[in-house]
Short mmCIF file of C-alpha atoms (C1' of nucleotides) in Angstrom, two decimals:
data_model
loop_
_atom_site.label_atom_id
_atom_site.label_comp_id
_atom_site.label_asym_id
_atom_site.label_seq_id
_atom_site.Cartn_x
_atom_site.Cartn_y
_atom_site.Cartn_z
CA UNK A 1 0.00 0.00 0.00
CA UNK A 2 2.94 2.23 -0.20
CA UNK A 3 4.00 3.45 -3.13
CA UNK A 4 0.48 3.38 -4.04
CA UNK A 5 0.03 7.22 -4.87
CA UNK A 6 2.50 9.01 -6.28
CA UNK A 7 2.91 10.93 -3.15
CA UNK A 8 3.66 14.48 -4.77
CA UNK A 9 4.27 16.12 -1.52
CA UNK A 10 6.44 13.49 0.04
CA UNK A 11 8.83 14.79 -2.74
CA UNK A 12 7.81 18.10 -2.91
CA UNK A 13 6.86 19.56 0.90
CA UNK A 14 9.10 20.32 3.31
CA UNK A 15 10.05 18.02 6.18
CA UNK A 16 7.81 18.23 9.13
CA UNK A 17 9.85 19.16 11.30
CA UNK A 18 10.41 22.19 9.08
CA UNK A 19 7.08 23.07 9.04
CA UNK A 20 6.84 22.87 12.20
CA UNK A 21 9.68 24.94 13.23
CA UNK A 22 7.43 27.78 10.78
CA UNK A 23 4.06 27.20 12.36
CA UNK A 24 5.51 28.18 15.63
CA UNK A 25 6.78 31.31 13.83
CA UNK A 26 3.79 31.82 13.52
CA UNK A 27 2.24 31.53 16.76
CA UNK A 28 5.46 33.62 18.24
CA UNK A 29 4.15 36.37 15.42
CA UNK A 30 0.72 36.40 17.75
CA UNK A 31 2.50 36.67 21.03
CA UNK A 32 4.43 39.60 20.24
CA UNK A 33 1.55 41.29 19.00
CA UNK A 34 -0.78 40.13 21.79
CA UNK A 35 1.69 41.44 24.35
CA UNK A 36 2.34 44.53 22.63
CA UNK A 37 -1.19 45.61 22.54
CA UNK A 38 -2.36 44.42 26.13
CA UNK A 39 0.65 46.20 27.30
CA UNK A 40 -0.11 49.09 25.82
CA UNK A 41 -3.69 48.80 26.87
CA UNK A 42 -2.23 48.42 30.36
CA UNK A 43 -0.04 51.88 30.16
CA UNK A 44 2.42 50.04 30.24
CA UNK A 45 5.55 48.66 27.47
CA UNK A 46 5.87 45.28 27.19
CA UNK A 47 9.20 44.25 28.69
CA UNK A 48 7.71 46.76 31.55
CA UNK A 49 5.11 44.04 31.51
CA UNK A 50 6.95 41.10 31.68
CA UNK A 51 8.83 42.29 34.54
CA UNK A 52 5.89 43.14 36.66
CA UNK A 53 4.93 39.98 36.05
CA UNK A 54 7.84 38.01 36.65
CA UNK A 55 8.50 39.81 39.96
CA UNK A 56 4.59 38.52 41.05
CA UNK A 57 4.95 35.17 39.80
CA UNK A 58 8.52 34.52 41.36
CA UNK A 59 8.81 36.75 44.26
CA UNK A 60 11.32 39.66 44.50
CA UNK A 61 14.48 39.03 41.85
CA UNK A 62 17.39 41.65 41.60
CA UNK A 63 17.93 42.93 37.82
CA UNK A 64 20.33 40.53 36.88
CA UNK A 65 18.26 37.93 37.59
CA UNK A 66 15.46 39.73 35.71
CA UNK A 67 17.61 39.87 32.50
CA UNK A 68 18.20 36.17 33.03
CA UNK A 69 14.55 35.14 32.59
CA UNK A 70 13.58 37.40 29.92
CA UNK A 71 16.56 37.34 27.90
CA UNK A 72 17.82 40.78 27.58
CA UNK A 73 20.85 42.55 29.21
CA UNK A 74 21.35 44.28 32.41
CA UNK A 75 21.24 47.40 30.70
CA UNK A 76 17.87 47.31 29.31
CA UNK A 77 16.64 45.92 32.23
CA UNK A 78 17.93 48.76 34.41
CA UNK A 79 16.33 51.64 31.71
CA UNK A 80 12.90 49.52 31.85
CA UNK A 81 13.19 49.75 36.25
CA UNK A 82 13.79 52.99 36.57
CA UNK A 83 10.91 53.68 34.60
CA UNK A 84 9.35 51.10 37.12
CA UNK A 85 10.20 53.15 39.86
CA UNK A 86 9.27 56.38 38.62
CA UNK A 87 5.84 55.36 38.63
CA UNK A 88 5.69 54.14 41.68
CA UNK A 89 5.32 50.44 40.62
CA UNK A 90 7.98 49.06 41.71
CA UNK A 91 10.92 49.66 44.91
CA UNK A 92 14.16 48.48 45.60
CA UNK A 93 15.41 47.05 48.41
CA UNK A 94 18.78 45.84 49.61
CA UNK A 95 19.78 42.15 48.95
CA UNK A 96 21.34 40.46 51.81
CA UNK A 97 22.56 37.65 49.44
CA UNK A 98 24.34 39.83 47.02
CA UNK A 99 26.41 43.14 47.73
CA UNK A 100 25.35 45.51 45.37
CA UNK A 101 22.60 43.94 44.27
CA UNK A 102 19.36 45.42 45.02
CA UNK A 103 15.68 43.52 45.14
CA UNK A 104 13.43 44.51 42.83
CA UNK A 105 9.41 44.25 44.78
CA UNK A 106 6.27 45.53 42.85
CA UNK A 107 4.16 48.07 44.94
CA UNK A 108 0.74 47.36 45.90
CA UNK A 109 -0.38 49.06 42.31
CA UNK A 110 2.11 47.15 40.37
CA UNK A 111 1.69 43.47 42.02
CA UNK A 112 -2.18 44.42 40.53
CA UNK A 113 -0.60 45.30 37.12
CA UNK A 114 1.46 42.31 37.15
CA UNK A 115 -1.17 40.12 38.54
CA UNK A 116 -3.34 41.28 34.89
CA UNK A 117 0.00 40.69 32.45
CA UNK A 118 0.23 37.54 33.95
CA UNK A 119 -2.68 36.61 32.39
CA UNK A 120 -1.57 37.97 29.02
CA UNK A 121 -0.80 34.74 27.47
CA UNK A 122 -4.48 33.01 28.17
CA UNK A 123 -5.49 34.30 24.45
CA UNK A 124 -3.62 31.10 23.56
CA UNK A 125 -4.92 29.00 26.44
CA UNK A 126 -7.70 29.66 24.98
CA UNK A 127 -6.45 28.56 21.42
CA UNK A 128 -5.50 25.56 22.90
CA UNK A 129 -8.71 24.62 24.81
CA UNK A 130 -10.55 23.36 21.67
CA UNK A 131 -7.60 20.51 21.09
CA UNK A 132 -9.12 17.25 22.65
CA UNK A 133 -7.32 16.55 26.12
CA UNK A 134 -4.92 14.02 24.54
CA UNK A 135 -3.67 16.38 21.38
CA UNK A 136 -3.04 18.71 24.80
CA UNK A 137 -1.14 16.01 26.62
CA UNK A 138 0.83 15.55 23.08
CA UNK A 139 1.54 18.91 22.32
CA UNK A 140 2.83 19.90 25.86
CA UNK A 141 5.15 16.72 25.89
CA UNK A 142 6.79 17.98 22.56
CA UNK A 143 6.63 21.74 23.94
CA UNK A 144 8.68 20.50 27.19
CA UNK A 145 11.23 18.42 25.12
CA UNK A 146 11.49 21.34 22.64
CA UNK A 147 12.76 23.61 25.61
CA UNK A 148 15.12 21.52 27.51
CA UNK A 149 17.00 21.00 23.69
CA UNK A 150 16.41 24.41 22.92
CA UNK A 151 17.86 25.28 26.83
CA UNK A 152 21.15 22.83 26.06
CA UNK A 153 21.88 24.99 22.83
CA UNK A 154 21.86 27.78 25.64
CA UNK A 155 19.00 29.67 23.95
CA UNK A 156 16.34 29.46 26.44
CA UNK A 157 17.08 29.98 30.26
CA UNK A 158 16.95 26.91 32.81
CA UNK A 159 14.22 28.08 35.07
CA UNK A 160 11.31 26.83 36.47
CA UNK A 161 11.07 23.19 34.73
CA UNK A 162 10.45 20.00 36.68
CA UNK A 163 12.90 18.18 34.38
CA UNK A 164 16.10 20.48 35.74
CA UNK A 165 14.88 20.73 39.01
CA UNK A 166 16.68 19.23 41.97
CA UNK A 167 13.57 18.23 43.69
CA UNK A 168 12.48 15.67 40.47
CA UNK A 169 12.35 11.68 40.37
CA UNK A 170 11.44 11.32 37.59
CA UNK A 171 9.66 7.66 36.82
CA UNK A 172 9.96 6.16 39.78
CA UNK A 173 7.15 4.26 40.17
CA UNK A 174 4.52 2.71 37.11
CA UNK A 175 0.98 3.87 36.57
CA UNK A 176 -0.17 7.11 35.20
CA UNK A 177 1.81 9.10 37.34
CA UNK A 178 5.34 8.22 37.55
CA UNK A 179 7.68 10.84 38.47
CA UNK A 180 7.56 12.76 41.83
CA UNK A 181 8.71 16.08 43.39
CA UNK A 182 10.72 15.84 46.33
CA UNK A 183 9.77 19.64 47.12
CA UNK A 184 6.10 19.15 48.11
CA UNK A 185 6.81 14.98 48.31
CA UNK A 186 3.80 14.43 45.58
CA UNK A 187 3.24 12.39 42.63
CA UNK A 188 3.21 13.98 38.92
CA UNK A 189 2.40 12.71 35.91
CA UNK A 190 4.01 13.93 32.82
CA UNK A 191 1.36 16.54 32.20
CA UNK A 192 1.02 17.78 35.23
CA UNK A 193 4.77 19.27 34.76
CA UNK A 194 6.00 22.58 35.51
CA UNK A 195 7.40 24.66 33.36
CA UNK A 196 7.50 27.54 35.29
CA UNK A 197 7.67 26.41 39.07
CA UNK A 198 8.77 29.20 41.44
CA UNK A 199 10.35 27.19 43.94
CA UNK A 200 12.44 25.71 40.85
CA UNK A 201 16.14 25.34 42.12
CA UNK A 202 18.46 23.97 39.31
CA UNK A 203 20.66 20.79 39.55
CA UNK A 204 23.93 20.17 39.22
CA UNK A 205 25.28 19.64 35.91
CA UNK A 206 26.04 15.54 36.26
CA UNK A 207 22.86 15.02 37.76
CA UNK A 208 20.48 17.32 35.19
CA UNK A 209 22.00 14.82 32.71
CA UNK A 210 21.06 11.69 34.51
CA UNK A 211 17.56 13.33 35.63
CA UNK A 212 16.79 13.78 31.95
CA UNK A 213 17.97 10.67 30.52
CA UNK A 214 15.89 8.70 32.93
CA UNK A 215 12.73 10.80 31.87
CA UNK A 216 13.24 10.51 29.18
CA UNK A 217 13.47 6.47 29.10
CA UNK A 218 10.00 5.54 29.13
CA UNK A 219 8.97 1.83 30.63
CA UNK B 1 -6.87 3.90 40.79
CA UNK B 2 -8.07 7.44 40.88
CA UNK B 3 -8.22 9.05 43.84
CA UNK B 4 -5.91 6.73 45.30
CA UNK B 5 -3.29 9.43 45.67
CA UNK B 6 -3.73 13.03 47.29
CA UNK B 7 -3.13 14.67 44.06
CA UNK B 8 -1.28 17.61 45.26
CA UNK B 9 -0.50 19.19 41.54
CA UNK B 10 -4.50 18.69 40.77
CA UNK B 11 -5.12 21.18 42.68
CA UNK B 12 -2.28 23.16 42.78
CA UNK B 13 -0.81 23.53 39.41
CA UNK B 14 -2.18 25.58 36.64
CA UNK B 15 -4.47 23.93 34.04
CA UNK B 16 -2.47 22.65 31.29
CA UNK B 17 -3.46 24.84 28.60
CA UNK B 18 -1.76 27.66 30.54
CA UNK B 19 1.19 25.90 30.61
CA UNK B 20 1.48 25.22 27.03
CA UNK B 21 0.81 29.08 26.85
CA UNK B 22 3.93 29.55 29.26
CA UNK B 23 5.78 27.02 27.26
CA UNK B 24 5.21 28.35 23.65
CA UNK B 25 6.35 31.86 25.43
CA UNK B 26 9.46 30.65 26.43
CA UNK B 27 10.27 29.27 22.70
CA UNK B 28 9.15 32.58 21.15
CA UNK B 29 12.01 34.22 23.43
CA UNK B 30 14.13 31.63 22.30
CA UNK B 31 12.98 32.69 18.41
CA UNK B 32 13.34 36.50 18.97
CA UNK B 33 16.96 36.38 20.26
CA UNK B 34 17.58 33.74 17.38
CA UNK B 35 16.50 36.20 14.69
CA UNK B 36 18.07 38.94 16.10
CA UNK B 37 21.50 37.56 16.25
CA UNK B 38 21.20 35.81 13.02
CA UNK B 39 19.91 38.90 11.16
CA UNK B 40 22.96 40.63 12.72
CA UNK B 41 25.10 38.68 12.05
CA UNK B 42 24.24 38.44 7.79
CA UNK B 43 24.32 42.39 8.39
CA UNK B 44 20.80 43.06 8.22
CA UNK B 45 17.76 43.76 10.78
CA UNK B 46 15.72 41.33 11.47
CA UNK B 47 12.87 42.71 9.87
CA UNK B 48 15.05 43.05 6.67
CA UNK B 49 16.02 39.75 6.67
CA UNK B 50 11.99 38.68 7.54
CA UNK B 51 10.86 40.36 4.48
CA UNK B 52 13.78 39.10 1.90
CA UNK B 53 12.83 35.62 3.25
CA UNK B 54 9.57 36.56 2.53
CA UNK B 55 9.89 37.63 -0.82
CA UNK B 56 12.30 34.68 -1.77
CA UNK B 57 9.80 31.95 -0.66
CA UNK B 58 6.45 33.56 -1.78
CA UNK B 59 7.94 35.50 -4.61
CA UNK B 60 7.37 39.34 -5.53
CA UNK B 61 5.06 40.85 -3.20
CA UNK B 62 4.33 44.62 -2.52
CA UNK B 63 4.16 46.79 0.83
CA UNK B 64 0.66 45.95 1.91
CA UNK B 65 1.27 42.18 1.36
CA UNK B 66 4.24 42.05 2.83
CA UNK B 67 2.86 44.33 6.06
CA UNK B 68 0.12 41.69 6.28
CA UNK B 69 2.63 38.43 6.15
CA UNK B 70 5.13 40.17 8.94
CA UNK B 71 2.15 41.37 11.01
CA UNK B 72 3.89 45.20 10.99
CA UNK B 73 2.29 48.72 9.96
CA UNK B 74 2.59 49.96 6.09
CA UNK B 75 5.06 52.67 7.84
CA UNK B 76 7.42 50.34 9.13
CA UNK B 77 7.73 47.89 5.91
CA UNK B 78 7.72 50.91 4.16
CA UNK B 79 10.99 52.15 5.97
CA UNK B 80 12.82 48.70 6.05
CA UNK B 81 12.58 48.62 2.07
CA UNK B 82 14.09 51.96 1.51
CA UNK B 83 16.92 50.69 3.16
CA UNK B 84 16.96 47.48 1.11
CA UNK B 85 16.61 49.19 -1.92
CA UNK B 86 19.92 51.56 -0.58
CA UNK B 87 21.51 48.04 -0.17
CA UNK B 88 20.04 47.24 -3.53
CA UNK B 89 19.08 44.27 -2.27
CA UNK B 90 15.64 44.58 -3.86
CA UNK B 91 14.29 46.64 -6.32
CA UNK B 92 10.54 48.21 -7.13
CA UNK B 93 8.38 47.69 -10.04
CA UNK B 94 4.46 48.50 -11.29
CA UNK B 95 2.45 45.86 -9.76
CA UNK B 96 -0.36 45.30 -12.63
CA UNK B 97 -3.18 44.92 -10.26
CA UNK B 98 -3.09 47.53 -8.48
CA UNK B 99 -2.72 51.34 -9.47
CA UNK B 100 -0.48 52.82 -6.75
CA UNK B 101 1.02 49.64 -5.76
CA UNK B 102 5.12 48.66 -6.74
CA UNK B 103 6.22 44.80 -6.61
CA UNK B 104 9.31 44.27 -4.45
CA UNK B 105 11.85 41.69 -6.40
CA UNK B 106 15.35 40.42 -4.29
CA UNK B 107 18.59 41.05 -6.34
CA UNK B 108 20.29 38.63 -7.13
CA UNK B 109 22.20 39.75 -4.12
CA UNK B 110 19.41 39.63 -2.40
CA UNK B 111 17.73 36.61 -2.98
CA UNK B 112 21.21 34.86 -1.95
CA UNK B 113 20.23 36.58 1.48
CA UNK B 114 17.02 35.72 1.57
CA UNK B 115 17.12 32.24 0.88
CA UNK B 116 19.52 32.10 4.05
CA UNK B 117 17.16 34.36 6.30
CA UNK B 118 14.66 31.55 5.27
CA UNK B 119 16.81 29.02 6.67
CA UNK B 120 16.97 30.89 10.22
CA UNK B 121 14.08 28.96 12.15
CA UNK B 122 16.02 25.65 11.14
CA UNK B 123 17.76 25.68 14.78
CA UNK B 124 14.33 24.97 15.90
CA UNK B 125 13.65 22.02 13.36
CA UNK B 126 16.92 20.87 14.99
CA UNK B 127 15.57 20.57 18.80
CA UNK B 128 12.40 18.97 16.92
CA UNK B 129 13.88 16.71 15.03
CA UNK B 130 14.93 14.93 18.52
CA UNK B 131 11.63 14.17 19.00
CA UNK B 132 10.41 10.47 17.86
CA UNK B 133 7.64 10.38 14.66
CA UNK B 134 4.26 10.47 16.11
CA UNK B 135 5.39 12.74 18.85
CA UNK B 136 6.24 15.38 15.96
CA UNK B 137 3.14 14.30 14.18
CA UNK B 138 0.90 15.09 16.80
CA UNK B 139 2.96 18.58 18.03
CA UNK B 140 2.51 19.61 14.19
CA UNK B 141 -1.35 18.78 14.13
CA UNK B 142 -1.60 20.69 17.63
CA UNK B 143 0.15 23.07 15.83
CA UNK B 144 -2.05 23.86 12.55
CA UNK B 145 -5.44 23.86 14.92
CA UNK B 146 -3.85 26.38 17.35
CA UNK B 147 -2.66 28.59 14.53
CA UNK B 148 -6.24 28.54 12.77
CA UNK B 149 -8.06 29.06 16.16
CA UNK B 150 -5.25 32.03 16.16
CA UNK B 151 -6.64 33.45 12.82
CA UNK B 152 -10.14 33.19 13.44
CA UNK B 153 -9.31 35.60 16.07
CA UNK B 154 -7.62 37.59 13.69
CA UNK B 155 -4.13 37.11 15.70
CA UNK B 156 -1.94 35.42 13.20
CA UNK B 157 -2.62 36.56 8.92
CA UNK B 158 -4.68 33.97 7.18
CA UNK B 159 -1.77 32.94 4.19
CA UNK B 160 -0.48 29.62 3.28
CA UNK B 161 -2.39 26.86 5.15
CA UNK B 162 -3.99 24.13 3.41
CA UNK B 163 -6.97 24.67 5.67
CA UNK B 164 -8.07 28.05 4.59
CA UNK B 165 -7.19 27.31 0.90
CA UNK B 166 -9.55 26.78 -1.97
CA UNK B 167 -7.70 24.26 -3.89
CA UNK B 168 -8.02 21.80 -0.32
CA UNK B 169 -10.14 18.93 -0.13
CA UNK B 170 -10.19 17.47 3.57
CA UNK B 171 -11.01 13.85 4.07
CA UNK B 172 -12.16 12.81 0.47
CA UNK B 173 -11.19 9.37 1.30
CA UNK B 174 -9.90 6.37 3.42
CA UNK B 175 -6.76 5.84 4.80
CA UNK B 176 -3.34 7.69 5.46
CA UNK B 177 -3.88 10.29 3.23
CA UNK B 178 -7.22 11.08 3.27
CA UNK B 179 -7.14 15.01 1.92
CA UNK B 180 -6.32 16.11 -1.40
CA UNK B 181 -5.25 19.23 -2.90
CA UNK B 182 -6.35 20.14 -6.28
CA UNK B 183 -3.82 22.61 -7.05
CA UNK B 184 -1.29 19.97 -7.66
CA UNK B 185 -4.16 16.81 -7.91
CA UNK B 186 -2.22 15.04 -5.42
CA UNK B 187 -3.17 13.34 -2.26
CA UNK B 188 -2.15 14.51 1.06
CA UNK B 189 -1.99 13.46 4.88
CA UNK B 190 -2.73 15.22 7.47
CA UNK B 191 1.13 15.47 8.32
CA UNK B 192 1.60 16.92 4.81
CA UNK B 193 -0.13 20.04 5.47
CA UNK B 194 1.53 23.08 4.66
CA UNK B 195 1.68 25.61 6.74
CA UNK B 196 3.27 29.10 4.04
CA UNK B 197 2.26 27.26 0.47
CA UNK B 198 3.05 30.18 -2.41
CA UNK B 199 0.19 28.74 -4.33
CA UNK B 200 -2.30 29.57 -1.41
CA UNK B 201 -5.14 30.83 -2.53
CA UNK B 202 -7.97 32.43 0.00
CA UNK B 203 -10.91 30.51 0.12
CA UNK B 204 -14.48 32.61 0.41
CA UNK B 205 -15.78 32.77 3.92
CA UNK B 206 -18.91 29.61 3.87
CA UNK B 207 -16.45 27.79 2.43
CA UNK B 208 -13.73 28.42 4.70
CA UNK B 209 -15.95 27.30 7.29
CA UNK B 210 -17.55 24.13 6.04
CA UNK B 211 -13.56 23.18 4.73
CA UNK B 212 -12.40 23.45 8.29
CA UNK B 213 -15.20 21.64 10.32
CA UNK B 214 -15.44 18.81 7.34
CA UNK B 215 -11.47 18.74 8.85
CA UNK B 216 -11.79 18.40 12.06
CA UNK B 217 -14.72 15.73 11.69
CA UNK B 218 -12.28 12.52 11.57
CA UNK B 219 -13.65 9.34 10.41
"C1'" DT C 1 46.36 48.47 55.21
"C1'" DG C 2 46.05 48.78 51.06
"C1'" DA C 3 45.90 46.73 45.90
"C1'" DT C 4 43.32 43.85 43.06
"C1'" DG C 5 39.48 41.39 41.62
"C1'" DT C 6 34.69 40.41 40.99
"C1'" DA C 7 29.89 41.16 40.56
"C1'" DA C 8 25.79 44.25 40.01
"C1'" DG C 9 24.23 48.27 38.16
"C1'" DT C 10 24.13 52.64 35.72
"C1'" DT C 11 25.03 55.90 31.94
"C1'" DA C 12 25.78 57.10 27.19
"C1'" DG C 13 25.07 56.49 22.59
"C1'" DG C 14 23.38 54.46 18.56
"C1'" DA C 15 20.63 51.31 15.49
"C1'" DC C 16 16.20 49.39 14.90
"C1'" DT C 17 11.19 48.61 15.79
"C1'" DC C 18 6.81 50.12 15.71
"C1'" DC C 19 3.18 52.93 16.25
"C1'" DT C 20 -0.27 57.08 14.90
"C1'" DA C 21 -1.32 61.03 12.18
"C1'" DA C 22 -1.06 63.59 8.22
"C1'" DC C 23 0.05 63.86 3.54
"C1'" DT C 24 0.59 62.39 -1.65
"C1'" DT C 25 -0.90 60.32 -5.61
"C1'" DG C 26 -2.89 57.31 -8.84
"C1'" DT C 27 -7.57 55.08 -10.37
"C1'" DC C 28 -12.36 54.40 -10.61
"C1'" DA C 29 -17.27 55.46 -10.04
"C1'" DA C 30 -20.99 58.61 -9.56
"C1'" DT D 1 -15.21 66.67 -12.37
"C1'" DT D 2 -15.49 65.62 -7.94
"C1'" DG D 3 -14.97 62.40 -4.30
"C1'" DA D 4 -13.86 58.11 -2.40
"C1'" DC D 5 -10.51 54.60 -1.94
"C1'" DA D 6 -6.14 52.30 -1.72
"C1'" DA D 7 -1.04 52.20 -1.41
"C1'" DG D 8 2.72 54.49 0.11
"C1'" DT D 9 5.60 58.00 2.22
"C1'" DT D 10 7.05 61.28 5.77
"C1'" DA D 11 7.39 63.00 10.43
"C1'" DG D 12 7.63 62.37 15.11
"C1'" DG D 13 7.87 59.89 19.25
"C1'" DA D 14 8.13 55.95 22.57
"C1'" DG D 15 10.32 51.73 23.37
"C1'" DT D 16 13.78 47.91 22.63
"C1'" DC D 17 18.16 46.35 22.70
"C1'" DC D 18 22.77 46.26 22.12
"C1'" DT D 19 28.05 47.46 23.38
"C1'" DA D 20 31.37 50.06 25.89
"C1'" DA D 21 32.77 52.52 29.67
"C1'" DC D 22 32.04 53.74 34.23
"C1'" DT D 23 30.78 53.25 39.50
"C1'" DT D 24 30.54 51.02 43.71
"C1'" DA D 25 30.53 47.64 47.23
"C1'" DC D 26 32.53 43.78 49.20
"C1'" DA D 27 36.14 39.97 49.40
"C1'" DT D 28 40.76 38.45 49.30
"C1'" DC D 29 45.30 38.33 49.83
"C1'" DA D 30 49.91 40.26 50.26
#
DNA sequence: TGATGTAAGTTAGGACTCCTAACTTGTCAA
DNA sequence: TTGACAAGTTAGGAGTCCTAACTTACATCA
């Protein structure tokens, strides 16, 4: 039954992987936009966004931690604060952990701002709603491999996954929830995985290796 | 079996649907720095080398068109080209069907660029291409319903997917490649689906509709 | 007690992105 | 012929993002 067709677009399409690599272009051509307008909508920019919501969804981070998660130097950072500050949505505070650092914690007015851009991404929650619970469970597997290989090639930062985490065991036991978090000592199944867990703290390098090989070796 | 454990992350983690929403998020950073340095690095912007790669795969287009595909104002195409056409990396000339209107065509120059801006999201096919067959199968399908439920919200331009296209013919028959597209007469599967086809054309609005719900009915 | 190093930020400056608003200019229809 | 429409351009301004060069605090070690 192969070979049956001529299959024209086995010959003539581009891989799949290809395509797929495009479609998410696609879908990252959305987000900007999306963010960009409920930012604006917000009176706010969009990176001033992001760090409002970082700081409520992670707790007080200095700027150099800031940069870290959303991928942009200290510098631009540091312009996007003091605008931050000037308005009254943001202070600083010393950093006991860190000399000069200083800790970055949203105001009463900007943990309510944050709070909102937070939500900011649901537009594709909601996109994703209509796929049937298993295309969910698919597509999240493939989005959480996709990161960890896109975080080896150093282009995404380790934060906030279950699969770099020092608190994950992962498959240890059979059924439909196999891997467990040491953190809160409770069984996970493989879509119930973080990807964004604030109490994240990252492993070693040997043992990140081993944690993901085992996950990765199903049965 | 269920129930049998206190399901801590039940309760306490966020639906999954928001966590793909986190997840694509942290790929579209992952994206933006990637065009940026690789734009940079060929001596362009990244918008300059996001409309050469444009006009390369989908072939002479003018402003409008190309405002639509990039998801950017008239003004802002409208300034990248000058500098192109400085660079003379493309060139203008009367577009027949419309009276104000000037087709953009790469230079030979540019075309050489082009076709390697278009070769920029491959990094991503890379991380991908790690995953096993049907895991990429289903992550593409999730893919091409998202990015439709994306359009009908107007969030992502409606260009180059089989599914809004007049020349597709969704499940005409039995088997593993149950679509066909008459533009070519060929059969096609639903991993086949293109996602930026130049020969796209627009289907009318009923038909759009009764294409893409004669789609999703499988079986 | 200093000299040196390191890490976190800030400032300065420049290229690019991206918008809105206002204008220009061809074509077509009343 | 006048007016509407569509495609672009220009002007102006806010924001993004970088590199390079500084500042400042503490830590270490001679």
């Amino acid at each position: 039954m192969t070979g049956k067709l001529p299959a024209y677009f086995d010959e003539n399409s581009e891989p799949i992987s290809a395509r797929i690599a495009t479609g998410l272009h696609k879908i990252g051509l959305a987000m900007k936009q999306q963010s960009w307008q409920q930012a604006n909508g917000a009176g706010l920019s969009a990176t001033q966004g992001q760090i409002l919501a970082a700081l409520v969804a992670d707790g007080p981070l200095t700027g150099k931690e800031l940069s870290e998660r959303l991928g942009v130097t200290l510098p631009t950072i540091s312009d996007s604060v003091r605008v931050l500050v000037e308005k009254a949505l943001v202070t600083r505070s010393a950093d006991p952990r860190h000399p000069r650092a200083s800790l970055l914690t949203p105001t009463t007015e900007g943990a309510a701002l944050g709070a909102r851009a937070r939500s900011w991404p649901e537009f594709m929650a909601d996109a994703v709603a209509d796929l049937s619970p298993e295309e969910q469970r698919a597509f999240f597997a493939g989005i959480v491999k996709m990161i960890r290989m896109l975080q080896e090639q150093g282009l995404v930062p380790i934060t906030g996954m279950c699969v770099t985490c020092t608190h994950f065991r992962p498959n240890v036991r059979p059924g439909t929830s196999p891997h467990h978090c040491a953190f809160v000592d409770a069984p996970l199944s493989s879509e119930q995985l973080r990807i964004d867990c604030p109490e994240h703290e990252l492993a070693a390098e040997p043992a990140r290796r081993a944690v993901w090989e085992q996950f990765m070796r199903r049965g």
